[in-house]
Amino acid sequence: MEYLEFELPIKELEEQLEKCQVIGEESDVDVTQTCKQIEKKLVATKKDIYKNLTPWQRVQMSRHPDRPYTLDYIKAICGESFLELHGDRSFKDDKAMIGGLGKIGDQSFMFIGQQKGFNTKTRQYRNFGMANPEGYRKALRLMKSAEKFGIPVVTLLDTPGAYPGLEAEERGQGEAIARNILEMTRLKVPIITIVIGEGASGGALGIGVGDKIMMLENTWYSVISPESCSSILWRSWEYKELAAEALKLTATDMKKMKIVDEIIKEPLGGAHSDRATTFKSVTEAILTAYDEFKNLSPKELVNKRIDKYCDMGVFKG
């Protein structure tokens, strides 16, 4: 288990509890009462820390190395029914973008999401979750296939942004993302979008247009990362905490501004502290959202989606 800087008081208490339990096991000393006191203090400390997270701390939580990624969610939700589909039929298969068919119960869904790596080798293989144009074109190909067969689409957002390399620009990164946004607004099947980690810039928006947009509690969604914002405004990364505050990028801020529809609660300590509960919450959120849209005709669905986006950013003086 890895700990973030603000989680160190929890680490100390957990180590104390472990030592206390070892003493009880290895000697005749009754440590039951002491262990109970430490456990009580541990619960109180966790509540105090996680209920008062700053925007920057939520950004750190969204990047936690133990946090589940897209494939973890898909495997937990669909089990053996997931069939991964590859390639954009034009250039190559982008490993940073995952897509395929999976079932929840008897209902099929097309799952699409960015995939990060969990160690140096897989991070390079997955290009740190930063998709190239062929990744977005693969995603669009899969969405169009889903539309053809009347299968709802679920997109899972977790990316630090689309890949900004020269070769990506040469192959039309901006066009690929813009094309996806256009096509997703008029896709004739329900689209359920969930931010499971980082939702950064156009890289997230390229698969982020949906009928129902949800965010896990400790995630963020913004036009730019706090570090990049800080380096542009203050020519230094030192002001990233200030930038995170100013960007209003947390799930609570997004809900308040009506950019997202719902916040999915995470277990105390974040999604990685109790994966089973997190996967269950996400599965339930997908099924509830699908029930909301499954009886709408394609025309009603598209009109409702377009109205939803037209209403965003409207302020009444």
Tab-separated table of C-alpha atoms in Angstrom:
chain	number	residue	atom	x	y	z
A	1	MET	CA	0.000	0.000	0.000
A	2	GLU	CA	1.367	3.383	-1.005
A	3	TYR	CA	0.518	6.533	0.928
A	4	LEU	CA	0.225	10.117	-0.253
A	5	GLU	CA	1.792	12.919	1.799
A	6	PHE	CA	-1.451	13.901	3.545
A	7	GLU	CA	-2.155	10.229	4.363
A	8	LEU	CA	0.970	9.833	6.548
A	9	PRO	CA	-0.960	10.154	9.883
A	10	ILE	CA	-3.033	7.141	8.706
A	11	LYS	CA	0.144	5.219	7.861
A	12	GLU	CA	1.564	5.856	11.368
A	13	LEU	CA	-1.623	4.627	13.069
A	14	GLU	CA	-1.820	1.531	10.842
A	15	GLU	CA	1.805	0.685	11.680
A	16	GLN	CA	1.052	1.153	15.404
A	17	LEU	CA	-1.967	-1.167	15.103
A	18	GLU	CA	0.122	-3.784	13.307
A	19	LYS	CA	2.844	-3.680	15.990
A	20	CYS	CA	0.205	-3.911	18.704
A	21	GLN	CA	-1.343	-7.001	17.062
A	22	VAL	CA	2.105	-8.631	16.674
A	23	ILE	CA	2.861	-8.076	20.381
A	24	GLY	CA	-0.478	-9.708	21.271
A	25	GLU	CA	0.269	-12.712	19.059
A	26	GLU	CA	3.851	-13.239	20.207
A	27	SER	CA	3.383	-12.741	23.968
A	28	ASP	CA	0.861	-13.342	26.735
A	29	VAL	CA	0.104	-9.619	27.069
A	30	ASP	CA	-3.569	-8.693	26.537
A	31	VAL	CA	-3.505	-5.847	23.992
A	32	THR	CA	-7.208	-5.968	23.027
A	33	GLN	CA	-8.058	-2.632	24.644
A	34	THR	CA	-5.031	-0.849	23.160
A	35	CYS	CA	-5.813	-2.192	19.678
A	36	LYS	CA	-9.425	-1.013	19.998
A	37	GLN	CA	-8.263	2.493	20.973
A	38	ILE	CA	-5.887	2.657	17.974
A	39	GLU	CA	-8.638	1.380	15.639
A	40	LYS	CA	-11.026	4.019	16.954
A	41	LYS	CA	-8.421	6.746	16.444
A	42	LEU	CA	-7.645	5.390	12.956
A	43	VAL	CA	-11.307	5.601	11.864
A	44	ALA	CA	-11.609	9.148	13.257
A	45	THR	CA	-8.372	10.232	11.511
A	46	LYS	CA	-9.512	8.745	8.182
A	47	LYS	CA	-12.861	10.534	8.407
A	48	ASP	CA	-11.175	13.809	9.304
A	49	ILE	CA	-8.673	13.590	6.417
A	50	TYR	CA	-10.944	12.305	3.638
A	51	LYS	CA	-13.929	14.504	4.429
A	52	ASN	CA	-11.822	17.673	4.120
A	53	LEU	CA	-9.728	17.063	1.013
A	54	THR	CA	-8.564	20.125	-0.920
A	55	PRO	CA	-8.938	20.192	-4.750
A	56	TRP	CA	-5.203	19.433	-5.113
A	57	GLN	CA	-5.462	16.461	-2.751
A	58	ARG	CA	-8.346	15.100	-4.854
A	59	VAL	CA	-6.100	15.424	-7.934
A	60	GLN	CA	-3.471	13.401	-6.062
A	61	MET	CA	-6.099	10.792	-5.134
A	62	SER	CA	-7.159	10.481	-8.794
A	63	ARG	CA	-3.530	9.632	-9.658
A	64	HIS	CA	-2.956	7.224	-6.775
A	65	PRO	CA	-0.770	4.351	-8.052
A	66	ASP	CA	-3.104	1.749	-6.480
A	67	ARG	CA	-6.251	3.248	-8.004
A	68	PRO	CA	-8.195	0.905	-10.357
A	69	TYR	CA	-7.940	1.640	-14.088
A	70	THR	CA	-10.337	1.090	-16.999
A	71	LEU	CA	-9.527	-2.618	-17.513
A	72	ASP	CA	-9.946	-3.277	-13.774
A	73	TYR	CA	-13.474	-1.831	-13.934
A	74	ILE	CA	-14.364	-3.681	-17.139
A	75	LYS	CA	-13.115	-7.051	-15.823
A	76	ALA	CA	-14.950	-6.571	-12.513
A	77	ILE	CA	-18.188	-5.430	-14.185
A	78	CYS	CA	-18.292	-7.832	-17.158
A	79	GLY	CA	-16.189	-10.760	-15.971
A	80	GLU	CA	-15.502	-13.300	-18.715
A	81	SER	CA	-18.022	-11.738	-21.110
A	82	PHE	CA	-15.688	-8.897	-22.192
A	83	LEU	CA	-14.381	-9.164	-25.744
A	84	GLU	CA	-11.729	-6.570	-26.576
A	85	LEU	CA	-11.764	-5.158	-30.107
A	86	HIS	CA	-8.653	-3.701	-31.748
A	87	GLY	CA	-7.518	-1.217	-34.369
A	88	ASP	CA	-8.915	1.821	-36.191
A	89	ARG	CA	-8.854	0.035	-39.610
A	90	SER	CA	-6.577	2.773	-40.877
A	91	PHE	CA	-3.259	3.097	-39.041
A	92	LYS	CA	-2.801	0.796	-36.014
A	93	ASP	CA	-4.125	-0.354	-32.646
A	94	ASP	CA	-3.675	2.279	-29.924
A	95	LYS	CA	-2.885	0.575	-26.599
A	96	ALA	CA	-3.856	3.695	-24.607
A	97	MET	CA	-7.484	3.337	-25.734
A	98	ILE	CA	-9.378	0.184	-24.721
A	99	GLY	CA	-12.649	-0.869	-26.309
A	100	GLY	CA	-14.875	-3.884	-26.625
A	101	LEU	CA	-18.175	-5.607	-25.924
A	102	GLY	CA	-19.197	-6.755	-22.475
A	103	LYS	CA	-22.333	-7.814	-20.623
A	104	ILE	CA	-23.890	-6.730	-17.350
A	105	GLY	CA	-26.447	-9.434	-16.678
A	106	ASP	CA	-28.221	-9.978	-20.007
A	107	GLN	CA	-27.570	-6.492	-21.371
A	108	SER	CA	-24.653	-5.908	-23.764
A	109	PHE	CA	-22.648	-2.675	-23.625
A	110	MET	CA	-19.814	-1.251	-25.712
A	111	PHE	CA	-17.093	-0.237	-23.216
A	112	ILE	CA	-14.507	2.362	-24.258
A	113	GLY	CA	-11.878	3.992	-22.046
A	114	GLN	CA	-8.305	5.155	-21.641
A	115	GLN	CA	-5.965	2.659	-19.995
A	116	LYS	CA	-2.889	3.592	-17.934
A	117	GLY	CA	-0.087	1.277	-16.857
A	118	PHE	CA	0.752	0.133	-13.317
A	119	ASN	CA	4.554	-0.136	-13.655
A	120	THR	CA	7.273	1.336	-15.909
A	121	LYS	CA	6.903	-1.295	-18.631
A	122	THR	CA	3.086	-1.140	-18.876
A	123	ARG	CA	3.082	2.668	-18.604
A	124	GLN	CA	5.268	2.854	-21.703
A	125	TYR	CA	3.140	0.192	-23.430
A	126	ARG	CA	-0.044	2.173	-22.678
A	127	ASN	CA	1.659	5.527	-23.412
A	128	PHE	CA	0.655	6.734	-19.911
A	129	GLY	CA	-3.022	6.688	-20.918
A	130	MET	CA	-2.469	9.350	-23.609
A	131	ALA	CA	-4.197	8.276	-26.809
A	132	ASN	CA	-3.024	9.063	-30.344
A	133	PRO	CA	-5.478	9.951	-33.172
A	134	GLU	CA	-5.841	6.247	-34.026
A	135	GLY	CA	-7.100	5.692	-30.468
A	136	TYR	CA	-9.928	8.177	-30.963
A	137	ARG	CA	-10.664	6.752	-34.412
A	138	LYS	CA	-10.816	3.247	-32.898
A	139	ALA	CA	-13.239	4.571	-30.262
A	140	LEU	CA	-15.428	6.118	-32.975
A	141	ARG	CA	-15.382	2.905	-35.028
A	142	LEU	CA	-16.594	0.955	-31.986
A	143	MET	CA	-19.306	3.540	-31.218
A	144	LYS	CA	-20.561	3.322	-34.801
A	145	SER	CA	-20.649	-0.493	-34.538
A	146	ALA	CA	-22.621	-0.183	-31.292
A	147	GLU	CA	-25.052	2.190	-33.006
A	148	LYS	CA	-25.510	-0.244	-35.893
A	149	PHE	CA	-26.545	-3.053	-33.514
A	150	GLY	CA	-28.434	-0.883	-31.000
A	151	ILE	CA	-25.939	-1.443	-28.170
A	152	PRO	CA	-25.537	1.296	-25.504
A	153	VAL	CA	-22.063	2.831	-25.040
A	154	VAL	CA	-20.192	3.250	-21.731
A	155	THR	CA	-17.084	5.462	-21.746
A	156	LEU	CA	-14.584	5.522	-18.863
A	157	LEU	CA	-12.413	8.638	-18.692
A	158	ASP	CA	-8.918	8.486	-17.190
A	159	THR	CA	-6.243	10.399	-19.057
A	160	PRO	CA	-3.737	13.201	-18.424
A	161	GLY	CA	-4.648	14.386	-21.959
A	162	ALA	CA	-4.378	13.298	-25.578
A	163	TYR	CA	-0.807	12.547	-26.696
A	164	PRO	CA	0.799	15.895	-27.700
A	165	GLY	CA	3.655	14.485	-29.830
A	166	LEU	CA	4.584	15.685	-33.308
A	167	GLU	CA	3.516	12.420	-34.982
A	168	ALA	CA	0.098	12.638	-33.320
A	169	GLU	CA	-0.378	16.141	-34.696
A	170	GLU	CA	0.759	14.983	-38.139
A	171	ARG	CA	-1.930	12.289	-38.121
A	172	GLY	CA	-4.634	14.803	-37.134
A	173	GLN	CA	-5.053	14.676	-33.353
A	174	GLY	CA	-7.311	17.749	-33.224
A	175	GLU	CA	-9.480	16.538	-36.105
A	176	ALA	CA	-9.885	13.074	-34.555
A	177	ILE	CA	-11.092	14.529	-31.231
A	178	ALA	CA	-13.377	17.070	-32.937
A	179	ARG	CA	-14.849	14.328	-35.152
A	180	ASN	CA	-15.599	12.199	-32.085
A	181	ILE	CA	-17.341	15.089	-30.316
A	182	LEU	CA	-19.492	15.749	-33.395
A	183	GLU	CA	-20.378	12.094	-33.951
A	184	MET	CA	-21.100	11.449	-30.266
A	185	THR	CA	-23.626	14.296	-30.124
A	186	ARG	CA	-25.732	12.524	-32.769
A	187	LEU	CA	-25.100	8.859	-31.904
A	188	LYS	CA	-28.462	7.061	-31.861
A	189	VAL	CA	-27.805	4.884	-28.779
A	190	PRO	CA	-27.488	5.861	-25.082
A	191	ILE	CA	-24.020	7.034	-24.009
A	192	ILE	CA	-23.060	6.760	-20.321
A	193	THR	CA	-19.851	8.563	-19.374
A	194	ILE	CA	-17.946	8.083	-16.105
A	195	VAL	CA	-14.782	9.932	-15.018
A	196	ILE	CA	-12.845	7.269	-13.055
A	197	GLY	CA	-9.552	9.155	-12.642
A	198	GLU	CA	-8.121	12.146	-14.473
A	199	GLY	CA	-10.388	13.913	-16.946
A	200	ALA	CA	-7.942	16.240	-18.640
A	201	SER	CA	-8.569	18.488	-21.611
A	202	GLY	CA	-9.668	17.378	-25.099
A	203	GLY	CA	-8.138	13.965	-24.423
A	204	ALA	CA	-11.024	13.241	-22.054
A	205	LEU	CA	-13.629	15.107	-24.101
A	206	GLY	CA	-12.815	12.965	-27.166
A	207	ILE	CA	-14.841	10.145	-25.578
A	208	GLY	CA	-16.691	12.301	-23.025
A	209	VAL	CA	-19.944	13.400	-24.703
A	210	GLY	CA	-22.805	11.538	-23.052
A	211	ASP	CA	-26.466	11.429	-22.082
A	212	LYS	CA	-25.491	10.856	-18.457
A	213	ILE	CA	-22.131	12.091	-17.185
A	214	MET	CA	-20.917	10.899	-13.813
A	215	MET	CA	-17.757	11.382	-11.771
A	216	LEU	CA	-16.302	9.285	-9.011
A	217	GLU	CA	-15.868	11.354	-5.843
A	218	ASN	CA	-12.056	11.716	-5.955
A	219	THR	CA	-11.624	12.539	-9.631
A	220	TRP	CA	-11.219	15.762	-11.592
A	221	TYR	CA	-12.407	17.078	-14.950
A	222	SER	CA	-10.898	20.194	-16.486
A	223	VAL	CA	-9.619	21.901	-19.606
A	224	ILE	CA	-6.066	21.762	-18.195
A	225	SER	CA	-4.143	20.063	-15.392
A	226	PRO	CA	-3.224	22.183	-12.322
A	227	GLU	CA	0.517	21.833	-13.087
A	228	SER	CA	0.135	23.043	-16.690
A	229	CYS	CA	-2.149	25.876	-15.584
A	230	SER	CA	0.413	26.910	-12.952
A	231	SER	CA	3.292	26.817	-15.458
A	232	ILE	CA	1.358	29.005	-17.943
A	233	LEU	CA	0.125	31.585	-15.426
A	234	TRP	CA	3.072	31.691	-12.994
A	235	ARG	CA	5.881	30.146	-15.086
A	236	SER	CA	6.328	27.547	-12.340
A	237	TRP	CA	4.727	24.327	-11.054
A	238	GLU	CA	4.895	25.639	-7.483
A	239	TYR	CA	1.402	27.143	-7.660
A	240	LYS	CA	-0.361	23.921	-8.675
A	241	GLU	CA	-2.429	23.874	-5.458
A	242	LEU	CA	-3.630	27.409	-6.106
A	243	ALA	CA	-4.394	26.493	-9.736
A	244	ALA	CA	-6.381	23.410	-8.647
A	245	GLU	CA	-8.483	25.633	-6.387
A	246	ALA	CA	-9.080	28.234	-9.127
A	247	LEU	CA	-9.921	25.712	-11.871
A	248	LYS	CA	-12.991	24.371	-9.982
A	249	LEU	CA	-12.182	20.885	-11.235
A	250	THR	CA	-13.571	18.636	-8.478
A	251	ALA	CA	-16.702	16.498	-8.810
A	252	THR	CA	-18.584	18.825	-6.438
A	253	ASP	CA	-17.687	21.883	-8.554
A	254	MET	CA	-18.637	20.099	-11.782
A	255	LYS	CA	-22.012	19.058	-10.338
A	256	LYS	CA	-22.660	22.610	-9.115
A	257	MET	CA	-21.962	23.951	-12.618
A	258	LYS	CA	-24.197	21.219	-14.132
A	259	ILE	CA	-21.378	19.854	-16.288
A	260	VAL	CA	-21.825	16.436	-14.688
A	261	ASP	CA	-25.121	14.902	-13.590
A	262	GLU	CA	-24.075	12.721	-10.698
A	263	ILE	CA	-21.264	11.989	-8.234
A	264	ILE	CA	-20.555	8.327	-7.461
A	265	LYS	CA	-19.446	8.000	-3.835
A	266	GLU	CA	-16.152	6.271	-3.118
A	267	PRO	CA	-15.355	4.190	-0.020
A	268	LEU	CA	-13.544	5.997	2.810
A	269	GLY	CA	-9.916	6.215	1.674
A	270	GLY	CA	-10.660	6.290	-2.057
A	271	ALA	CA	-11.595	3.816	-4.795
A	272	HIS	CA	-8.418	1.756	-4.253
A	273	SER	CA	-9.098	1.183	-0.522
A	274	ASP	CA	-12.145	-1.001	-1.261
A	275	ARG	CA	-12.236	-1.970	-4.915
A	276	ALA	CA	-15.195	-4.354	-4.638
A	277	THR	CA	-17.482	-1.617	-3.248
A	278	THR	CA	-16.299	0.845	-5.920
A	279	PHE	CA	-16.962	-1.641	-8.753
A	280	LYS	CA	-20.429	-2.369	-7.313
A	281	SER	CA	-21.270	1.364	-7.147
A	282	VAL	CA	-20.129	1.918	-10.749
A	283	THR	CA	-22.113	-1.108	-12.014
A	284	GLU	CA	-25.267	0.142	-10.278
A	285	ALA	CA	-24.725	3.670	-11.669
A	286	ILE	CA	-24.406	2.284	-15.239
A	287	LEU	CA	-27.582	0.195	-14.950
A	288	THR	CA	-29.590	3.047	-13.379
A	289	ALA	CA	-28.475	5.436	-16.132
A	290	TYR	CA	-29.305	2.878	-18.840
A	291	ASP	CA	-32.820	2.386	-17.413
A	292	GLU	CA	-33.337	6.143	-17.747
A	293	PHE	CA	-32.631	6.176	-21.492
A	294	LYS	CA	-33.424	2.709	-22.853
A	295	ASN	CA	-37.039	3.474	-23.771
A	296	LEU	CA	-36.316	6.720	-25.642
A	297	SER	CA	-36.457	6.709	-29.436
A	298	PRO	CA	-33.202	7.599	-31.268
A	299	LYS	CA	-34.646	11.013	-32.184
A	300	GLU	CA	-35.660	11.800	-28.579
A	301	LEU	CA	-32.279	10.608	-27.338
A	302	VAL	CA	-30.280	12.839	-29.704
A	303	ASN	CA	-32.532	15.883	-29.103
A	304	LYS	CA	-32.252	15.456	-25.342
A	305	ARG	CA	-28.452	15.160	-25.566
A	306	ILE	CA	-28.124	18.272	-27.741
A	307	ASP	CA	-30.409	20.251	-25.386
A	308	LYS	CA	-28.298	19.107	-22.430
A	309	TYR	CA	-25.113	20.528	-23.990
A	310	CYS	CA	-26.833	23.712	-25.211
A	311	ASP	CA	-27.902	24.434	-21.624
A	312	MET	CA	-24.343	24.232	-20.298
A	313	GLY	CA	-22.660	27.510	-19.444
A	314	VAL	CA	-25.912	29.490	-19.444
A	315	PHE	CA	-25.935	32.046	-16.625
A	316	LYS	CA	-28.945	34.034	-15.540
A	317	GLY	CA	-28.044	37.497	-14.296
